[in-house]
XYZ file of C-alpha atoms in Angstrom:
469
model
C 0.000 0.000 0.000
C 1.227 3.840 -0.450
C 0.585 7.308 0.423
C 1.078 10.642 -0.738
C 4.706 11.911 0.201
C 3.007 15.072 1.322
C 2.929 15.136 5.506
C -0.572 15.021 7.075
C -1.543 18.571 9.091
C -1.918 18.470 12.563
C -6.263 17.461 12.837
C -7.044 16.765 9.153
C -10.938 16.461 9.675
C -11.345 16.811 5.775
C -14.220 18.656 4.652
C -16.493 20.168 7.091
C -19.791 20.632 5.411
C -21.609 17.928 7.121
C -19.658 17.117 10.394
C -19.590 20.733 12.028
C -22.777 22.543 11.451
C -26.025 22.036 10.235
C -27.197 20.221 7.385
C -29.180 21.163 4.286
C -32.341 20.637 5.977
C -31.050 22.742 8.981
C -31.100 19.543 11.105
C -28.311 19.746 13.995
C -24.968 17.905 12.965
C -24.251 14.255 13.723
C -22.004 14.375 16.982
C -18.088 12.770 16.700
C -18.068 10.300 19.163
C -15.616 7.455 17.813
C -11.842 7.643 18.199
C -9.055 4.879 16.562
C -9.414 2.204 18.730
C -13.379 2.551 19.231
C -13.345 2.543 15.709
C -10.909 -0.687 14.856
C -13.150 -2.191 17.387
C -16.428 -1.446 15.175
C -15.087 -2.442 11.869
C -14.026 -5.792 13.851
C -17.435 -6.108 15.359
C -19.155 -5.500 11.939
C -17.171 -7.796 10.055
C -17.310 -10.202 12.364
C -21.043 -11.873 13.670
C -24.207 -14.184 11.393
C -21.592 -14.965 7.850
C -19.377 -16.900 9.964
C -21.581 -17.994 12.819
C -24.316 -19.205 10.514
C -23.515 -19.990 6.850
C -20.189 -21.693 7.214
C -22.463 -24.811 6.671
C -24.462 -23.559 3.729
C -20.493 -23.331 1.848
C -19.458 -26.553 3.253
C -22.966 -27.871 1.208
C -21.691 -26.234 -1.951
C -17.851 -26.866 -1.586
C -17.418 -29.415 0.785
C -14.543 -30.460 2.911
C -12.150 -27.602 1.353
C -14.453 -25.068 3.473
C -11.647 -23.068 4.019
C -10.798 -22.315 -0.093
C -13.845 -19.879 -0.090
C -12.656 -18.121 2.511
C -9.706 -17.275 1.632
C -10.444 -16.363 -2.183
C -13.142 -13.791 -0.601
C -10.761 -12.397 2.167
C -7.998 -11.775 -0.987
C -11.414 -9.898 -2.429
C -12.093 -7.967 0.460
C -8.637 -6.666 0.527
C -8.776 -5.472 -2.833
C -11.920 -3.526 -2.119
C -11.181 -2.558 1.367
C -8.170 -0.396 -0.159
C -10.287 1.376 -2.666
C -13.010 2.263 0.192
C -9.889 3.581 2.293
C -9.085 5.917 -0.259
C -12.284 7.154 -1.264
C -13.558 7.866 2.679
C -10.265 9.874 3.080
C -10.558 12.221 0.063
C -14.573 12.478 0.876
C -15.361 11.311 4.851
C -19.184 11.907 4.672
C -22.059 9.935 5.749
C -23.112 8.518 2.503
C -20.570 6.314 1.118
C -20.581 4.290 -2.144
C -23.406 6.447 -3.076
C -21.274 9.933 -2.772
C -18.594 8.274 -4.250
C -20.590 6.998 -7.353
C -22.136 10.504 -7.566
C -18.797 12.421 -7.560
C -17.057 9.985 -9.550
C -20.369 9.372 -12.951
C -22.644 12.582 -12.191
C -25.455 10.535 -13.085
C -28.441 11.215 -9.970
C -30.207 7.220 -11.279
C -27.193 5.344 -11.166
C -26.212 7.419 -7.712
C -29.831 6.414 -6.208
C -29.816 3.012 -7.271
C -26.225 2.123 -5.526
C -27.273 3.660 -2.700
C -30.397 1.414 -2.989
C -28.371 -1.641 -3.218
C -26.314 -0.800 -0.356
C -29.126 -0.056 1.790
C -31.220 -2.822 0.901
C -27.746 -5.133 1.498
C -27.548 -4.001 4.891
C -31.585 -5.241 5.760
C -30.835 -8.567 4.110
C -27.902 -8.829 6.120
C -29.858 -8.036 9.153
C -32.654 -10.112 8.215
C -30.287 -12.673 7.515
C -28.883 -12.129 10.961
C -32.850 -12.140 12.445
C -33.545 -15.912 11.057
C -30.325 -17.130 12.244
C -30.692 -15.935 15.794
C -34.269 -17.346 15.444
C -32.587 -21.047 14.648
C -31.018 -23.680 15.546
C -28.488 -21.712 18.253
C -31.818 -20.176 19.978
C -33.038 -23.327 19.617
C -30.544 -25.006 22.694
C -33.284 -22.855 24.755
C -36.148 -23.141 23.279
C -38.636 -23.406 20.398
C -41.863 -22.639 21.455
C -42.068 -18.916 20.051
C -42.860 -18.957 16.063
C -39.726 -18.032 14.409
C -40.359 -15.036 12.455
C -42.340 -13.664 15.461
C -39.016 -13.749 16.757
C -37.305 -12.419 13.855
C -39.290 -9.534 14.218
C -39.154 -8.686 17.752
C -35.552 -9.174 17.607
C -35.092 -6.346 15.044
C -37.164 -3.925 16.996
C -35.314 -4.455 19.611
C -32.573 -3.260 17.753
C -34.187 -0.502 16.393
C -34.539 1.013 19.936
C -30.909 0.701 20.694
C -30.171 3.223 17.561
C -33.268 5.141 18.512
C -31.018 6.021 21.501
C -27.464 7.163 20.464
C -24.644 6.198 18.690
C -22.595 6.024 21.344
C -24.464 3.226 22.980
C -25.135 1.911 19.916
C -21.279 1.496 19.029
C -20.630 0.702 22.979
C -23.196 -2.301 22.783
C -21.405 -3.074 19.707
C -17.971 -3.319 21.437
C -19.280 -5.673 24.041
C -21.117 -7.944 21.347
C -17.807 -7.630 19.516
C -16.162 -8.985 22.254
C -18.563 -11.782 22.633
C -18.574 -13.163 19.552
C -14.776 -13.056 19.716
C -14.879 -14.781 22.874
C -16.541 -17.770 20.476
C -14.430 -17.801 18.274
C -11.842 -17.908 20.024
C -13.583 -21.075 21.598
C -13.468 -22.806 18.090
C -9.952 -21.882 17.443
C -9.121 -23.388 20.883
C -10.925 -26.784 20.313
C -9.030 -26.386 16.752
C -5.603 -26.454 18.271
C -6.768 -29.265 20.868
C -7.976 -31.444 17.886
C -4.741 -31.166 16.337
C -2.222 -31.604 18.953
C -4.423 -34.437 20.268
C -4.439 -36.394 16.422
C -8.788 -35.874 16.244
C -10.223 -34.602 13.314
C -10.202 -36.236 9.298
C -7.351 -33.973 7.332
C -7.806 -35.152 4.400
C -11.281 -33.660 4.095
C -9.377 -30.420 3.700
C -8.534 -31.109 -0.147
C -11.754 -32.952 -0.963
C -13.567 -30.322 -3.662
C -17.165 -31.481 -3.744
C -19.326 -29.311 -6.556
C -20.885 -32.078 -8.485
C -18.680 -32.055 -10.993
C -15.083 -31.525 -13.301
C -14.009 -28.187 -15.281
C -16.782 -25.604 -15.707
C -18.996 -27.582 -12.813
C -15.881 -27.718 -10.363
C -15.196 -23.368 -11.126
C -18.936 -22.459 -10.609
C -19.029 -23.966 -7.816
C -16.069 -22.806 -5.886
C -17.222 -19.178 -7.241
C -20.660 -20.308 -5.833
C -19.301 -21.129 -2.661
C -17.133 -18.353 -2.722
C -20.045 -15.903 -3.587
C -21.768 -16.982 -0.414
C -18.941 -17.582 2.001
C -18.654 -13.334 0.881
C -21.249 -12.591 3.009
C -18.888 -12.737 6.296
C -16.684 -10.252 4.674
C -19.026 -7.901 4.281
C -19.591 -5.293 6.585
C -15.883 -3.007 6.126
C -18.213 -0.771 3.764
C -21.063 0.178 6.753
C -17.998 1.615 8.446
C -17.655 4.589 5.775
C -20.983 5.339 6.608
C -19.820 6.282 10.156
C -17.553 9.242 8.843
C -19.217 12.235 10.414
C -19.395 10.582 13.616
C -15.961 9.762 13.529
C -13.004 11.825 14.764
C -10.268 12.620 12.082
C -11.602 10.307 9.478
C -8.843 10.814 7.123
C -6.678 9.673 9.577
C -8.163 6.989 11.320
C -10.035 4.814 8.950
C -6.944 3.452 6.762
C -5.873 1.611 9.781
C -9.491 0.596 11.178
C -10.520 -0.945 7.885
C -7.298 -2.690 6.888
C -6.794 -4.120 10.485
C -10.585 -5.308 10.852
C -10.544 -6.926 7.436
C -6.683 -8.772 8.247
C -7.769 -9.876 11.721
C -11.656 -11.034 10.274
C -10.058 -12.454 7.712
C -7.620 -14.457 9.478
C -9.707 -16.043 12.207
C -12.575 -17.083 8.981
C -10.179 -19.228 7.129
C -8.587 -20.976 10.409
C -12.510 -21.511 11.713
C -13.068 -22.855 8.344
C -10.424 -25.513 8.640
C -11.436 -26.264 12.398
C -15.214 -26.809 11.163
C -13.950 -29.122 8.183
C -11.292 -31.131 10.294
C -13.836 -31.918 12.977
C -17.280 -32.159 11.235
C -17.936 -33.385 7.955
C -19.678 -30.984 4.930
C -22.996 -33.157 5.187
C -23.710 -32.390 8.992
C -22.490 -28.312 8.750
C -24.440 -28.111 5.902
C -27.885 -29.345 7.549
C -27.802 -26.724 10.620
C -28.351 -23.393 11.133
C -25.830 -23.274 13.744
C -22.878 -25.311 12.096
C -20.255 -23.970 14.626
C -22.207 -25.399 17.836
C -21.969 -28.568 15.573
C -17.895 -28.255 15.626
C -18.094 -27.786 19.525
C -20.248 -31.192 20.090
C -17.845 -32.948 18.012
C -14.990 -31.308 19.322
C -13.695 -33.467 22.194
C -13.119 -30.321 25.073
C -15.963 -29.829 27.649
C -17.531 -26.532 26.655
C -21.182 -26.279 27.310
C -23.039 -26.222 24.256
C -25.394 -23.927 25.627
C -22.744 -21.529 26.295
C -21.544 -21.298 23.134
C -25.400 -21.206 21.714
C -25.590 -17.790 23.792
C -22.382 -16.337 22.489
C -23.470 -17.203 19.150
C -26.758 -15.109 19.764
C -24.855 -12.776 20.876
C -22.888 -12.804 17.186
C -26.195 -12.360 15.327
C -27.083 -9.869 16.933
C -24.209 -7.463 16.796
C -24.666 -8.155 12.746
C -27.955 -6.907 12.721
C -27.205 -4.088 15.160
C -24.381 -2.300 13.208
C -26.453 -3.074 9.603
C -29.334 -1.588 10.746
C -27.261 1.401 12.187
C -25.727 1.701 8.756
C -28.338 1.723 6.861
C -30.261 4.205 8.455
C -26.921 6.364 8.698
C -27.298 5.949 4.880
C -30.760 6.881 4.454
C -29.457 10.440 6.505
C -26.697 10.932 4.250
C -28.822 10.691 1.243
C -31.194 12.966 2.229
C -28.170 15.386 2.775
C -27.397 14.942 -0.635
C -30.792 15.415 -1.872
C -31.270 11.815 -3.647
C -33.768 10.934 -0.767
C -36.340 13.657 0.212
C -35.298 15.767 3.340
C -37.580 14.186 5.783
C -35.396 11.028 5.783
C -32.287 13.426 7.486
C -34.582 14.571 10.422
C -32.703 13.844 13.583
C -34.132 13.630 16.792
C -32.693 17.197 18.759
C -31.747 15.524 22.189
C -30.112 12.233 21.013
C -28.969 13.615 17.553
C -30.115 10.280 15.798
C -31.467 9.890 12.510
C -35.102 8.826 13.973
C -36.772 8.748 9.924
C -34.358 6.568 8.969
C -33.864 4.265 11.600
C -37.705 3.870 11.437
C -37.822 3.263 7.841
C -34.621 0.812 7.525
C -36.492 -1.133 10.537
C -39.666 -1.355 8.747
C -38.114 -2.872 5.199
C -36.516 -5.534 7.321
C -39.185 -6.557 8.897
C -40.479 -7.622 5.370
C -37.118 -9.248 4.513
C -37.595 -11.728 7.270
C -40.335 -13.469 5.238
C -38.826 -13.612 2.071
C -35.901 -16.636 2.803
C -33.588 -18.298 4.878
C -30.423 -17.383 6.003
C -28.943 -18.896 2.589
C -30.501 -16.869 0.283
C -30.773 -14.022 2.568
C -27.430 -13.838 2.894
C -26.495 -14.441 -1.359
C -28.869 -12.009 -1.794
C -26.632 -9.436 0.731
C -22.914 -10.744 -1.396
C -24.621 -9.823 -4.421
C -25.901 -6.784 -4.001
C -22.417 -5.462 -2.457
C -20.442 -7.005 -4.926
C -22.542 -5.376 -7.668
C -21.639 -2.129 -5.523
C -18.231 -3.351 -5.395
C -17.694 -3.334 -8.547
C -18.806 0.357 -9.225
C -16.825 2.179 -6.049
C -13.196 0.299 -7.742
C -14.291 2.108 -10.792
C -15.059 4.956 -9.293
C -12.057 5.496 -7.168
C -9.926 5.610 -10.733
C -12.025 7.735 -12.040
C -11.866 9.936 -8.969
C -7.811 10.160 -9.202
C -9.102 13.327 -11.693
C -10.450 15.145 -8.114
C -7.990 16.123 -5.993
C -8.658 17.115 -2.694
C -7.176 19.637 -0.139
C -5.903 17.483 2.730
C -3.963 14.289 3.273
C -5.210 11.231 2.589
C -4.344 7.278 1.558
C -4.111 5.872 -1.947
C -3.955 2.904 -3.179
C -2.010 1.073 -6.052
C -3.691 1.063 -8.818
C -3.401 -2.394 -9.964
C -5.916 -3.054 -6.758
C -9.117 -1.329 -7.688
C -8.708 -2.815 -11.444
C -8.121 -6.856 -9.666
C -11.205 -5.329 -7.000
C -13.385 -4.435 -9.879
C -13.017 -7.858 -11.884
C -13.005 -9.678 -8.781
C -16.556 -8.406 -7.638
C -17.748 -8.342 -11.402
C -17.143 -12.141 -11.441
C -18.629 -13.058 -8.266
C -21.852 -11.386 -9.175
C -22.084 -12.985 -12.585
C -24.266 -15.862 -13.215
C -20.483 -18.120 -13.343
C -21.041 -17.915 -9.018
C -23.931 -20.670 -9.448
C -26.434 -19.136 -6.671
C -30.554 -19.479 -6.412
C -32.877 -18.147 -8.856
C -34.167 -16.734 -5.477
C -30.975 -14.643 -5.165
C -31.635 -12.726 -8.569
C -35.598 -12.604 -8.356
C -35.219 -10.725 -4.560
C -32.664 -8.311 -5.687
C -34.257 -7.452 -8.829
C -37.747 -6.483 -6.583
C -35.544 -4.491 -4.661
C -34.283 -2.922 -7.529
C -37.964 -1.752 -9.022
C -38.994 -0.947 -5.675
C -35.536 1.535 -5.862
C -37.172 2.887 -8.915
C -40.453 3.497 -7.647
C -38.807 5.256 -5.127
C -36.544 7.234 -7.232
C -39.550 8.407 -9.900
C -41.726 9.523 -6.420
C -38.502 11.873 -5.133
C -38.204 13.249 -8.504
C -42.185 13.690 -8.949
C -42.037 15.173 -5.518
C -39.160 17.265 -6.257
C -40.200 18.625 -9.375
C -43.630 19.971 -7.875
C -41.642 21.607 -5.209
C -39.452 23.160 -7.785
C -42.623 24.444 -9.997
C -44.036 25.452 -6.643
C -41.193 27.323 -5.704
C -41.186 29.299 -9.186
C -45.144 29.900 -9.340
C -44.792 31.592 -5.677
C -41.972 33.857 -6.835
């Protein structure tokens, strides 16, 4: 990686439009509440939580026992994007993300509104993705005698309160959840090394390649598996969206992003070989909660239970920091005028987007009923890598825009690898559901819809505006 030879100043804050007075709509400012190691700490915590905890046995059904191949392709894809969100949120550290970026970078207001879109509806698929898996088989060690989407939906008002209240406690609960489901992972990596000093476990399930298949058969289906095994890398991106709450942006998030995405990365492709050396693809693959699988068969006395409730505790730190993202989203749009102004309305005591918060909550509520964790979570890679694909386009294109103040960049040859990368994964050569592409592409009309109301909207305000003067 390099930077500019050019020394940083003293507090480069970058551009203070957003972060130190009002907004557009004359809403008060988000407050600056997270410093470096806060922020390391969330990026860790958002990575982290339902991909791993829950669909490690959904790629063990499409790969089988080289779980850990998937991994590691995606973390070597997450890097390459990671760098090109670095740059981009140091040049421009507002609240809105790939959608600012896209808009800076094209100057085309659809194409700006309907990656935004994607991003936001990635986020509530995430969550909702997060919602069915606390509602299965790890909430099941408890009990089953609630419905599960009753619980689904409880669980993500739940969350919706804890935004409703500040980001600080928001990003605080998130550090102790972080810590949790680090806590379980750590667990697995433990039994791991016991397994292997003690000669358990079947190594040689770590070559076996099981897609159904030789040559094109054998590719799709590692991409397949790779596509889905994404969806616990995701989550770097939601950080961006945390820029005006952050303190010196420009200097802080290069290090945040890059650690959470090398530590993340790391501990997915040695839990990958744990789960493969201890339980075979068949069993992972047929529960919900394929990790509390590798603790029954992994010879140490840790209470099942236990680990159940750390897992819960995984889930819902996912669906926590999503559904703080994508309402922190929804704010910065409306800042940018791409969503109507109502959605940047921020409550005046706890200074938290209350619209949007209310809004995100509400669409993922109505995820919950559309799928299972599985396509829930495809549904979440592909939308982001479709995203993906766009910000390591735009962050060449952006090298025409320089900026004022210090920031990183990135090698080129990363952003061009990031863009292919992403472009592949989303093609129809990642063998995923139908499902996958009919969900997305409802999201996408109902991102139209949306976009031809703001603009009818808009446009009467503007003729409005003219007829009164």
């Amino acid at each position: 990686m390099s930077t500019p030879d050019t020394p940083a100043p003293a507090e480069p804050e970058g551009p203070k439009s957003h972060g130190d007075r009002t907004n557009h709509g004359g809403e008060p400012p988000l407050k600056r509440a997270l410093g470096p190691k806060l922020l390391i700490l969330f990026v860790i915590g958002d990575i982290l939580g339902t991909g791993i905890y829950a669909t490690t046995g959904d790629v063990a059904g499409k790969v089988g026992g080289a779980l850990w191949l998937p991994f590691a392709i995606g973390f070597a894809v997450a890097l390459l994007t990671a760098a090109s969100y670095v740059e981009l949120v140091g040049k421009y550290p507002k609240a809105a993300g790939a959608a600012l970026y896209t808009q800076k970078a094209f100057k085309v207001p659809f194409l700006t509104f309907v990656v935004a879109f994607m991003v936001m509806c990635s986020g509530l698929s995430s969550a909702s993705a997060a919602a069915r898996a606390f509602s299965g088989d790890y909430l099941g060690e408890f009990t089953d005698a609630v419905p599960p989407t009753l619980i689904a939906i409880l669980f993500i008002l739940a969350l919706a309160a804890i935004n409703l209240r500040g980001v600080a406690e928001s990003v605080k609960a998130n550090v102790v959840l972080t810590l949790v489901e680090v806590s379980g992972l750590a667990v697995i990596l433990a039994i791991g090394a016991y397994a292997v000093f003690s000669g358990e476990g079947e190594p040689s399930r770590l070559t076996q390649i099981e897609t159904g298949g030789t040559g094109y058969a054998l590719l799709t289906g590692v991409l397949g598996a790779t596509a889905l095994g994404f969806f616990a890398f995701v989550g770097f991106e939601d950080s961006v969206n945390m820029a005006e709450e952050t303190k010196n942006p420009a200097r802080n998030f290069p290090r945040a992003i890059f650690i959470g995405v090398g530590v993340t990365g790391t501990i997915y492709v040695l839990v990958a070989l744990i789960s493969s050396l201890l339980v075979d693809s068949g069993t992972l693959s047929g529960s919900s909660g394929p990790l509390l699988e590798v603790v029954k068969a992994g010879g140490v006395d840790f209470p099942p239970k236990l680990f159940a409730l750390i897992a819960l505790f995984a889930v819902t730190n996912s669906a926590l920091i999503n559904i703080m993202m994508a309402s922190r989203l929804c704010y910065g749009m409306a800042n940018e005028r791409i969503l109507p102004p109502t959605m940047g309305k921020v409550l005046s005591g706890r200074r938290t987007p209350w619209v949007g918060i209310v809004f995100v909550s509400a669409l993922a509520i109505g995820l919950v009923s559309t799928g299972e964790i599985e396509g829930l979570g495809d549904t979440t890679s592909f939308l982001l890598l479709c995203v993906f694909a766009v910000v390591n386009i735009a962050v060449l294109v952006l090298r025409r825009d320089p900026v004022d103040h210090h920031h990183f960049r990135t090698p080129t040859a990363l952003p061009v690898l990031g863009a292919l990368t992403s472009l592949i994964l989303a093609s129809p050569l990642a063998d995923r559901g139908s499902d996958v592409y009919v969900r997305a592409g409802i999201l996408l009309l109902i991102g139209i819809g949306l976009w031809v109301l703001n603009k009818v909207v808009m446009t009467a305000r503007e003729k409005s505006g003219a007829d009164a003067s």
